[in-house]
């Protein structure tokens, strides 16, 4: 009789232990720099055609080979953050600040825009977010940390290049949400913003991807990283902003569904324009429609950059 009791108890204990391990691994996979070696083979997916990756990686390598000035600062959390200034003809007076997304890094994102901005007389600045690339940090902020860090980078650029510098803030995916979350607090030197495939809130994104485990992950994140996923909502920042914004989104985006960009564009009350590209998946709009993208950016530059 004792054995009959012990076997189910042992099985229940083993199941609870397995669930705890999987929960911890899922948190690492979703929210920590190191990811999860256990879950990555099952959850990692390539969402683009192979040609996209080839072009992206070649462009990233070209950017890395450009002359640059490395910059560093400390986050409010004490982490050392790395940034790169690429002098491309803007003479430190016209700078495009490109902001990468979730589990990306500066060159992988900015490389595809090197030729465009260089041909328009802009220098580039880009940084590695906390817990990404060459910056320190363990936890990903889903725009909460990144917004505060990028505001510090703006202060650093003003200190380095002076009060007359003109800046474009151009973000992608989580980076697009980051620049939108900054929009109500940007200095006057930021002349306009570009939000390419940004989300309304990471809360909804994570609810969809985590399912029934969302509440567990949310509670863990509040305890471990110190912020709530509701804090990622960009709409309160947009309500306080009057910056011109170009909203860009692929209509076939499987990662941040198209309704995010369309809804943000409709709801924003400041100066705005949009580029919604048929057939474009996540952050593919420049890849699918480079001429249309360039035309929209040209109009924004003509309107807001002196």
Coordinates of C-alpha atoms in Angstrom, one line a residue:
X1 CA 0.0 0.0 0.0
X2 CA 2.8 2.4 0.8
X3 CA 4.4 1.7 -2.6
X4 CA 1.1 2.5 -4.3
X5 CA 1.1 5.9 -2.6
X6 CA 4.7 6.7 -3.3
X7 CA 4.7 6.0 -7.0
X8 CA 2.0 8.7 -7.8
X9 CA 3.7 11.1 -5.4
X10 CA 7.0 10.6 -7.1
X11 CA 5.4 11.0 -10.5
X12 CA 3.7 14.2 -9.4
X13 CA 7.0 15.5 -8.0
X14 CA 8.8 14.7 -11.2
X15 CA 6.1 16.4 -13.3
X16 CA 6.3 19.5 -11.1
X17 CA 10.1 19.6 -11.4
X18 CA 9.9 19.3 -15.2
X19 CA 7.3 22.1 -15.4
X20 CA 9.6 24.3 -13.3
X21 CA 12.6 23.6 -15.5
X22 CA 10.6 24.3 -18.7
X23 CA 9.2 27.5 -17.2
X24 CA 12.7 28.7 -16.4
X25 CA 13.9 27.8 -19.8
X26 CA 11.0 29.6 -21.5
X27 CA 11.8 32.7 -19.5
X28 CA 15.5 32.6 -20.5
X29 CA 14.5 32.0 -24.1
X30 CA 12.1 34.9 -24.2
X31 CA 13.6 37.5 -21.9
X32 CA 17.3 36.9 -21.3
X33 CA 20.4 37.4 -23.4
X34 CA 21.6 33.8 -23.0
X35 CA 18.4 32.3 -24.4
X36 CA 17.7 28.6 -24.0
X37 CA 19.8 25.9 -25.6
X38 CA 17.0 23.5 -24.7
X39 CA 14.2 25.3 -26.4
X40 CA 15.9 27.1 -29.2
X41 CA 16.0 24.1 -31.6
X42 CA 12.2 23.8 -31.3
X43 CA 11.2 27.5 -31.2
X44 CA 13.6 29.3 -33.4
X45 CA 12.2 30.0 -36.9
X46 CA 13.5 31.6 -40.0
X47 CA 10.7 33.9 -41.2
X48 CA 12.3 35.4 -44.3
X49 CA 13.4 34.0 -47.7
X50 CA 17.1 33.1 -47.9
X51 CA 17.8 36.0 -50.2
X52 CA 16.8 38.5 -47.5
X53 CA 19.3 37.0 -45.0
X54 CA 22.0 37.1 -47.6
X55 CA 21.4 40.7 -48.4
X56 CA 21.1 41.7 -44.8
X57 CA 24.3 40.0 -43.7
X58 CA 26.3 41.4 -46.6
X59 CA 25.0 44.9 -45.8
X60 CA 25.9 44.4 -42.1
X61 CA 29.5 43.4 -43.1
X62 CA 29.8 46.5 -45.3
X63 CA 28.7 48.7 -42.5
X64 CA 31.2 47.1 -40.1
X65 CA 34.0 47.9 -42.6
X66 CA 33.1 51.6 -42.6
X67 CA 35.2 54.1 -40.6
X68 CA 33.5 54.7 -37.3
X69 CA 33.8 56.2 -33.9
X70 CA 32.9 54.0 -31.0
X71 CA 31.0 55.6 -28.2
X72 CA 30.0 54.3 -24.7
X73 CA 27.8 55.3 -21.9
X74 CA 26.2 53.8 -18.7
X75 CA 22.6 52.9 -18.4
X76 CA 20.6 53.9 -15.3
X77 CA 21.0 50.2 -14.4
X78 CA 24.8 50.5 -14.5
X79 CA 25.4 48.6 -17.7
X80 CA 28.0 49.6 -20.2
X81 CA 26.3 50.3 -23.5
X82 CA 28.1 50.5 -26.9
X83 CA 27.3 52.8 -29.9
X84 CA 28.9 53.6 -33.2
X85 CA 29.0 56.9 -35.2
X86 CA 29.6 56.5 -38.9
X87 CA 30.7 59.7 -40.7
X88 CA 29.1 59.4 -44.1
X89 CA 28.9 63.0 -45.3
X90 CA 26.6 64.6 -42.8
X91 CA 29.5 66.4 -41.1
X92 CA 27.9 65.7 -37.7
X93 CA 25.1 68.1 -38.6
X94 CA 22.6 65.5 -40.0
X95 CA 22.4 62.1 -38.3
X96 CA 20.1 59.1 -38.8
X97 CA 19.9 57.3 -35.5
X98 CA 18.9 53.7 -36.3
X99 CA 17.4 51.6 -33.5
X100 CA 17.5 47.8 -33.8
X101 CA 14.9 45.3 -32.6
X102 CA 14.6 42.2 -30.5
X103 CA 17.6 39.9 -30.6
X104 CA 19.2 41.9 -33.3
X105 CA 22.2 44.2 -33.2
X106 CA 23.3 47.5 -34.7
X107 CA 25.0 46.5 -38.0
X108 CA 22.4 43.8 -38.8
X109 CA 19.7 46.5 -38.8
X110 CA 21.5 49.6 -40.0
X111 CA 23.5 48.0 -42.9
X112 CA 20.5 47.9 -45.2
X113 CA 20.1 51.7 -44.8
X114 CA 23.7 52.6 -45.3
X115 CA 23.5 53.5 -49.0
X116 CA 20.2 55.4 -48.6
X117 CA 21.3 57.7 -45.8
X118 CA 24.8 58.2 -47.2
X119 CA 23.4 59.3 -50.6
X120 CA 21.1 61.8 -48.8
X121 CA 24.0 63.4 -46.8
X122 CA 23.4 61.8 -43.4
X123 CA 25.8 60.3 -41.0
X124 CA 24.6 57.2 -39.1
X125 CA 24.5 56.4 -35.4
X126 CA 23.4 53.1 -34.1
X127 CA 23.8 51.3 -30.8
X128 CA 23.5 47.8 -29.3
X129 CA 20.6 47.7 -26.8
X130 CA 21.1 46.3 -23.3
X131 CA 21.5 42.5 -23.5
X132 CA 22.3 42.6 -27.2
X133 CA 25.5 42.7 -29.2
X134 CA 28.5 44.4 -27.5
X135 CA 26.5 46.0 -24.8
X136 CA 26.2 44.7 -21.3
X137 CA 23.0 43.5 -19.6
X138 CA 21.1 40.3 -19.2
X139 CA 17.4 41.2 -19.5
X140 CA 15.5 42.5 -22.6
X141 CA 13.2 45.5 -21.8
X142 CA 10.8 45.3 -24.8
X143 CA 11.1 49.1 -25.1
X144 CA 11.1 50.0 -21.4
X145 CA 14.9 49.8 -20.8
X146 CA 15.6 50.7 -24.5
X147 CA 13.6 53.9 -24.4
X148 CA 15.5 55.3 -21.4
X149 CA 18.8 54.2 -22.9
X150 CA 18.2 55.8 -26.3
X151 CA 17.2 59.1 -24.6
X152 CA 20.6 59.0 -23.0
X153 CA 22.2 58.3 -26.4
X154 CA 20.4 61.4 -27.7
X155 CA 21.9 63.5 -24.9
X156 CA 25.4 62.0 -25.8
X157 CA 24.9 63.0 -29.5
X158 CA 23.9 66.5 -28.5
X159 CA 27.0 66.8 -26.2
X160 CA 29.2 65.4 -29.1
X161 CA 27.8 67.4 -32.0
X162 CA 26.1 70.4 -30.5
X163 CA 22.7 71.9 -30.3
X164 CA 22.3 72.5 -34.1
X165 CA 22.5 68.8 -35.1
X166 CA 19.4 67.5 -36.9
X167 CA 18.4 63.9 -36.0
X168 CA 16.1 61.3 -37.6
X169 CA 15.0 58.5 -35.2
X170 CA 14.5 55.4 -37.3
X171 CA 13.4 52.2 -35.4
X172 CA 12.6 48.7 -36.4
X173 CA 10.3 46.2 -34.6
X174 CA 11.1 46.5 -30.9
X175 CA 13.2 49.4 -32.0
X176 CA 10.2 51.0 -33.6
X177 CA 8.2 50.7 -30.4
X178 CA 11.3 52.2 -28.6
X179 CA 11.3 55.3 -30.7
X180 CA 7.5 55.7 -30.4
X181 CA 7.8 55.4 -26.6
X182 CA 10.5 58.1 -26.8
X183 CA 8.3 60.4 -29.0
X184 CA 6.8 62.5 -26.2
X185 CA 10.2 63.2 -24.7
X186 CA 12.5 63.8 -27.6
X187 CA 14.5 67.0 -27.8
X188 CA 13.8 69.5 -30.6
X189 CA 16.8 68.2 -32.5
X190 CA 14.9 65.1 -33.4
X191 CA 13.1 66.3 -36.5
X192 CA 11.0 63.3 -37.3
X193 CA 10.6 59.6 -36.4
X194 CA 10.2 56.4 -38.5
X195 CA 8.5 53.4 -36.9
X196 CA 9.0 50.3 -39.0
X197 CA 6.9 47.4 -37.9
X198 CA 6.5 48.5 -34.3
X199 CA 4.1 47.0 -31.8
X200 CA 1.4 48.7 -29.8
X201 CA 2.4 46.9 -26.7
X202 CA 4.6 43.9 -26.0
X203 CA 1.8 42.7 -23.7
X204 CA -0.4 41.6 -26.5
X205 CA 2.5 40.2 -28.5
X206 CA 3.6 38.1 -25.5
X207 CA 0.0 37.0 -24.7
X208 CA -0.2 35.6 -28.2
X209 CA 3.1 33.8 -28.1
X210 CA 3.1 32.6 -24.5
X211 CA -0.6 31.6 -24.3
X212 CA -1.6 30.2 -20.8
X213 CA 1.9 30.8 -19.5
X214 CA 1.7 34.6 -20.0
X215 CA 0.6 35.4 -16.4
X216 CA 3.4 33.2 -15.0
X217 CA 6.0 35.0 -17.2
X218 CA 4.6 38.4 -16.4
X219 CA 4.9 37.7 -12.6
X220 CA 8.4 36.3 -13.1
X221 CA 9.4 39.4 -15.1
X222 CA 8.1 41.8 -12.5
X223 CA 10.1 40.1 -9.9
X224 CA 13.3 39.5 -11.9
X225 CA 13.5 42.4 -14.3
X226 CA 11.4 44.9 -12.4
X227 CA 8.9 46.0 -15.0
X228 CA 5.4 45.0 -16.1
X229 CA 4.6 44.2 -19.7
X230 CA 1.8 46.8 -19.6
X231 CA 4.6 49.4 -19.3
X232 CA 5.6 48.7 -22.9
X233 CA 2.4 50.3 -24.4
X234 CA 3.5 53.1 -26.7
X235 CA 0.1 54.9 -26.9
X236 CA 0.5 57.1 -23.8
X237 CA 3.8 58.4 -25.3
X238 CA 2.2 59.1 -28.6
X239 CA -0.6 61.0 -27.0
X240 CA 2.0 63.4 -25.5
X241 CA 3.9 63.8 -28.8
X242 CA 3.7 66.3 -31.7
X243 CA 6.7 64.9 -33.6
X244 CA 6.2 64.0 -37.3
X245 CA 6.1 60.2 -37.7
X246 CA 6.3 57.9 -40.7
X247 CA 4.6 54.6 -39.9
X248 CA 5.9 51.7 -41.9
X249 CA 4.5 48.2 -41.9
X250 CA 4.4 45.1 -44.0
X251 CA 0.9 43.9 -44.7
X252 CA 2.0 40.2 -44.4
X253 CA 4.0 40.6 -41.2
X254 CA 3.7 37.3 -39.2
X255 CA 5.7 38.6 -36.2
X256 CA 4.1 42.0 -35.4
X257 CA 0.8 41.8 -37.2
X258 CA -0.1 44.6 -39.6
X259 CA -3.0 45.9 -37.4
X260 CA -0.4 47.3 -35.0
X261 CA 1.0 49.8 -37.5
X262 CA -2.4 50.6 -39.0
X263 CA -4.0 51.3 -35.6
X264 CA -1.1 53.4 -34.4
X265 CA -1.2 55.5 -37.6
X266 CA -5.0 56.0 -37.3
X267 CA -4.8 57.0 -33.7
X268 CA -1.8 59.4 -33.9
X269 CA -2.9 63.0 -33.9
X270 CA 0.4 64.6 -34.8
X271 CA 1.9 65.1 -38.3
X272 CA 2.1 61.7 -39.9
X273 CA 2.5 59.7 -43.1
X274 CA 2.5 55.9 -43.7
X275 CA 3.9 53.2 -46.0
X276 CA 2.1 49.9 -45.9
X277 CA 3.6 47.4 -48.3
X278 CA 1.8 44.5 -49.8
X279 CA 3.8 41.2 -49.7
X280 CA 6.2 42.5 -47.1
X281 CA 6.8 40.4 -44.0
X282 CA 8.5 41.6 -40.8
X283 CA 10.9 44.6 -41.4
X284 CA 10.9 43.7 -45.1
X285 CA 9.5 47.0 -46.5
X286 CA 12.8 48.4 -47.7
X287 CA 13.6 44.9 -49.2
X288 CA 10.3 44.6 -51.0
X289 CA 9.7 48.2 -52.0
X290 CA 13.0 50.2 -51.8
X291 CA 11.7 52.9 -54.2
X292 CA 8.5 53.5 -52.3
X293 CA 10.4 53.5 -49.0
X294 CA 13.0 56.0 -50.3
X295 CA 10.3 58.3 -51.7
X296 CA 8.5 58.4 -48.3
X297 CA 11.7 59.2 -46.5
X298 CA 12.7 61.8 -49.1
X299 CA 9.4 63.6 -48.5
X300 CA 9.9 63.6 -44.7
X301 CA 13.5 64.9 -45.1
X302 CA 12.3 67.6 -47.5
X303 CA 9.5 68.6 -45.1
X304 CA 11.4 68.5 -41.8
X305 CA 15.2 68.7 -42.3
X306 CA 16.7 72.1 -43.2

